[in-house]
Amino acid sequence: MEEQSQYFTVHIPQKGPMAGIANWKHYYFLGITRGELDSINLNFQQVSGLLNMIGVNSFIATGLAVDPIYAINRTQETIATPWLNMYAVLAHYQSDIINVAYQEKKPLFLPEEWSRGLFSKNSGWPESLTKKHDYQLNGYQMFILPFLVPDHTELVDLTQSMKAPDGSMEVFWFSYFDTTNPERLLSDLVSLKSFILEQRQELIIQ
């Protein structure tokens, strides 16, 4: 790919069926796993429970983990994200329920059969940014669990990290995905790496 400027934004549609996404904020949980990302497939109860812990009842989400390198993907001149793609599939097939979820605080969960094709494995990050932010952690893969919430939602912080019962994955915190400054996501990954190296040394694999 031809080198691109590291300063870029994600365009949010203002017209057409995607215009309503302006009323939803983009967030993600940040975690690590020793397994394959494709094996992470949380069900509705698990996703809902995780989101309820941060005060979220109305949301658009899926139970699939996303490799951060694919959080930005590019098709020709268009930049896409998991958040845009999740909203797009609902806007195309069941647009009426989006307003219901927004106004009546209801959850919208995309099952695996709807979600697998949404997260393209074509990185759209400028190479200058991926070189700048080294978040690789020996023995682990970092991942994000993207979700959208209505813009009137008040979120509360996680008081502790959340581990899967079998210890296969751990979620540490959630963050806002800033479409005007996507690089913050990469910085967040580096912060998690530093946190683990400095404060969770029992996780370090030599």
Short mmCIF file of C-alpha atoms in Angstrom, two decimals:
data_model
loop_
_atom_site.label_atom_id
_atom_site.label_comp_id
_atom_site.label_asym_id
_atom_site.label_seq_id
_atom_site.Cartn_x
_atom_site.Cartn_y
_atom_site.Cartn_z
CA MET A 1 0.00 0.00 0.00
CA GLU A 2 1.28 3.45 -0.79
CA GLU A 3 2.35 5.34 2.30
CA GLN A 4 -0.46 7.57 3.61
CA SER A 5 -0.44 10.49 5.95
CA GLN A 6 -0.74 9.40 9.57
CA TYR A 7 -3.27 12.17 10.12
CA PHE A 8 -6.66 10.92 9.03
CA THR A 9 -10.22 10.69 10.25
CA VAL A 10 -13.09 8.27 9.75
CA HIS A 11 -15.90 9.79 7.73
CA ILE A 12 -19.31 9.53 9.39
CA PRO A 13 -22.16 9.54 6.84
CA GLN A 14 -24.51 12.51 7.09
CA LYS A 15 -27.17 11.36 4.61
CA GLY A 16 -29.01 8.20 3.65
CA PRO A 17 -29.66 5.11 5.79
CA MET A 18 -26.36 5.52 7.66
CA ALA A 19 -27.04 9.08 8.84
CA GLY A 20 -28.49 7.87 12.15
CA ILE A 21 -25.11 6.56 13.28
CA ALA A 22 -24.31 10.14 14.30
CA ASN A 23 -26.58 9.49 17.30
CA TRP A 24 -24.45 6.58 18.49
CA LYS A 25 -21.04 6.70 20.15
CA HIS A 26 -18.33 4.19 19.31
CA TYR A 27 -16.61 2.26 22.13
CA TYR A 28 -14.60 -0.90 22.57
CA PHE A 29 -13.47 -3.24 25.30
CA LEU A 30 -9.75 -3.97 25.25
CA GLY A 31 -8.40 -7.38 26.15
CA ILE A 32 -5.84 -10.10 25.61
CA THR A 33 -5.97 -13.80 24.83
CA ARG A 34 -3.51 -16.65 24.43
CA GLY A 35 -5.80 -18.32 21.92
CA GLU A 36 -6.93 -17.52 18.42
CA LEU A 37 -9.10 -14.44 18.03
CA ASP A 38 -11.50 -16.30 15.77
CA SER A 39 -12.31 -18.61 18.68
CA ILE A 40 -13.76 -15.74 20.73
CA ASN A 41 -17.51 -15.72 20.24
CA LEU A 42 -19.42 -14.34 23.23
CA ASN A 43 -23.14 -14.94 23.37
CA PHE A 44 -25.80 -12.33 24.07
CA GLN A 45 -25.87 -13.01 27.81
CA GLN A 46 -22.09 -12.60 28.09
CA VAL A 47 -21.98 -9.39 26.06
CA SER A 48 -25.01 -7.95 27.83
CA GLY A 49 -23.53 -8.80 31.23
CA LEU A 50 -20.24 -7.12 30.36
CA LEU A 51 -22.00 -3.99 29.11
CA ASN A 52 -24.39 -3.85 32.05
CA MET A 53 -21.33 -3.61 34.32
CA ILE A 54 -20.48 -0.25 32.76
CA GLY A 55 -24.05 1.04 32.87
CA VAL A 56 -25.02 0.17 29.30
CA ASN A 57 -28.43 -1.33 28.57
CA SER A 58 -29.01 -0.11 25.03
CA PHE A 59 -26.32 -1.06 22.54
CA ILE A 60 -25.35 -2.44 19.16
CA ALA A 61 -22.76 -5.17 19.56
CA THR A 62 -21.51 -8.57 18.56
CA GLY A 63 -19.67 -11.22 20.49
CA LEU A 64 -16.75 -11.45 18.07
CA ALA A 65 -13.29 -10.14 18.85
CA VAL A 66 -11.50 -7.93 16.35
CA ASP A 67 -7.77 -7.76 15.76
CA PRO A 68 -6.90 -4.07 16.29
CA ILE A 69 -4.88 -4.03 13.08
CA TYR A 70 -8.21 -4.46 11.27
CA ALA A 71 -10.12 -1.85 13.27
CA ILE A 72 -9.41 0.41 10.33
CA ASN A 73 -9.82 -1.15 6.92
CA ARG A 74 -9.75 0.55 3.58
CA THR A 75 -11.54 -0.18 0.31
CA GLN A 76 -10.22 2.05 -2.45
CA GLU A 77 -10.83 5.53 -1.02
CA THR A 78 -13.29 4.50 1.69
CA ILE A 79 -12.29 3.87 5.29
CA ALA A 80 -14.49 1.39 7.13
CA THR A 81 -14.58 0.28 10.76
CA PRO A 82 -16.33 -2.48 12.73
CA TRP A 83 -18.69 0.15 14.18
CA LEU A 84 -19.74 1.42 10.77
CA ASN A 85 -20.17 -2.11 9.48
CA MET A 86 -22.30 -3.26 12.41
CA TYR A 87 -24.59 -0.26 12.02
CA ALA A 88 -24.73 -0.70 8.25
CA VAL A 89 -26.01 -4.26 8.36
CA LEU A 90 -28.82 -3.26 10.73
CA ALA A 91 -29.64 -0.15 8.69
CA HIS A 92 -29.90 -2.32 5.60
CA TYR A 93 -31.93 -5.22 6.98
CA GLN A 94 -33.78 -3.94 10.06
CA SER A 95 -33.56 -0.16 10.12
CA ASP A 96 -36.76 0.24 12.13
CA ILE A 97 -35.34 -1.45 15.22
CA ILE A 98 -32.42 0.97 15.46
CA ASN A 99 -34.69 3.84 16.49
CA VAL A 100 -36.53 1.57 18.90
CA ALA A 101 -33.25 0.61 20.54
CA TYR A 102 -32.14 4.24 20.72
CA GLN A 103 -35.37 5.59 22.20
CA GLU A 104 -36.44 2.67 24.38
CA LYS A 105 -32.98 1.58 25.58
CA LYS A 106 -33.07 -1.89 24.09
CA PRO A 107 -30.05 -4.01 23.08
CA LEU A 108 -29.29 -5.04 19.51
CA PHE A 109 -27.02 -8.06 19.33
CA LEU A 110 -25.62 -9.30 16.04
CA PRO A 111 -25.20 -13.10 16.13
CA GLU A 112 -22.20 -14.83 14.62
CA GLU A 113 -23.90 -15.59 11.31
CA TRP A 114 -24.49 -11.86 10.81
CA SER A 115 -21.10 -10.76 12.07
CA ARG A 116 -18.41 -12.96 10.55
CA GLY A 117 -18.32 -11.13 7.26
CA LEU A 118 -18.45 -7.65 8.79
CA PHE A 119 -14.88 -7.42 9.98
CA SER A 120 -12.59 -7.27 6.97
CA LYS A 121 -9.03 -8.50 7.39
CA ASN A 122 -7.50 -5.76 5.30
CA SER A 123 -5.64 -3.22 7.41
CA GLY A 124 -6.20 0.41 6.54
CA TRP A 125 -3.88 1.89 9.15
CA PRO A 126 -1.12 4.05 7.69
CA GLU A 127 2.13 2.12 8.02
CA SER A 128 3.70 5.07 9.81
CA LEU A 129 1.24 4.58 12.70
CA THR A 130 1.61 0.82 13.04
CA LYS A 131 5.38 1.27 13.19
CA LYS A 132 5.06 4.05 15.76
CA HIS A 133 2.88 2.06 18.19
CA ASP A 134 4.40 -1.27 19.21
CA TYR A 135 1.73 -3.06 21.21
CA GLN A 136 2.86 -6.65 20.59
CA LEU A 137 2.94 -8.66 23.82
CA ASN A 138 4.82 -11.95 23.84
CA GLY A 139 2.50 -14.94 24.08
CA TYR A 140 -0.72 -12.94 23.71
CA GLN A 141 -2.92 -11.35 21.13
CA MET A 142 -4.66 -8.10 21.93
CA PHE A 143 -8.21 -7.63 20.74
CA ILE A 144 -11.10 -5.22 20.86
CA LEU A 145 -14.80 -5.91 21.34
CA PRO A 146 -16.50 -3.02 19.50
CA PHE A 147 -19.91 -1.70 20.51
CA LEU A 148 -22.10 1.35 19.96
CA VAL A 149 -24.26 3.12 22.53
CA PRO A 150 -26.82 5.93 22.20
CA ASP A 151 -25.22 9.34 22.60
CA HIS A 152 -27.21 10.02 25.78
CA THR A 153 -25.70 7.00 27.58
CA GLU A 154 -23.74 7.60 30.78
CA LEU A 155 -21.07 4.95 31.18
CA VAL A 156 -19.30 3.97 34.40
CA ASP A 157 -15.76 2.62 34.68
CA LEU A 158 -14.93 -1.04 35.15
CA THR A 159 -13.68 -1.44 38.71
CA GLN A 160 -11.60 -4.49 37.81
CA SER A 161 -10.60 -6.56 34.82
CA MET A 162 -12.86 -9.40 33.74
CA LYS A 163 -11.51 -12.90 33.09
CA ALA A 164 -13.16 -15.73 31.22
CA PRO A 165 -13.90 -18.66 33.58
CA ASP A 166 -11.36 -20.82 31.76
CA GLY A 167 -8.74 -18.05 31.83
CA SER A 168 -8.56 -17.95 28.03
CA MET A 169 -9.10 -14.19 27.82
CA GLU A 170 -9.16 -11.09 30.00
CA VAL A 171 -10.82 -7.73 29.39
CA PHE A 172 -9.12 -4.79 31.10
CA TRP A 173 -11.06 -1.64 30.27
CA PHE A 174 -13.16 0.11 27.68
CA SER A 175 -12.38 3.24 25.67
CA TYR A 176 -14.04 5.64 23.29
CA PHE A 177 -13.17 5.26 19.63
CA ASP A 178 -12.62 8.78 18.37
CA THR A 179 -13.41 8.92 14.65
CA THR A 180 -11.59 12.26 14.43
CA ASN A 181 -8.44 10.73 15.90
CA PRO A 182 -8.32 6.95 15.33
CA GLU A 183 -4.68 6.84 16.43
CA ARG A 184 -5.85 6.98 20.03
CA LEU A 185 -6.85 3.33 19.71
CA LEU A 186 -3.25 2.36 18.94
CA SER A 187 -2.04 4.47 21.86
CA ASP A 188 -4.53 2.64 24.08
CA LEU A 189 -3.04 -0.70 23.05
CA VAL A 190 0.43 0.51 23.99
CA SER A 191 -0.95 1.68 27.35
CA LEU A 192 -2.34 -1.79 27.99
CA LYS A 193 1.01 -3.35 27.15
CA SER A 194 2.77 -0.98 29.57
CA PHE A 195 0.18 -1.68 32.28
CA ILE A 196 0.71 -5.44 32.00
CA LEU A 197 4.51 -5.17 31.98
CA GLU A 198 4.51 -2.85 34.99
CA GLN A 199 1.56 -3.99 37.10
CA ARG A 200 0.56 -7.48 35.96
CA GLN A 201 3.92 -9.14 35.76
CA GLU A 202 2.42 -12.56 36.49
CA LEU A 203 1.09 -12.46 32.92
CA ILE A 204 4.49 -11.91 31.33
CA ILE A 205 5.73 -14.80 29.21
CA GLN A 206 9.50 -14.85 28.72
#
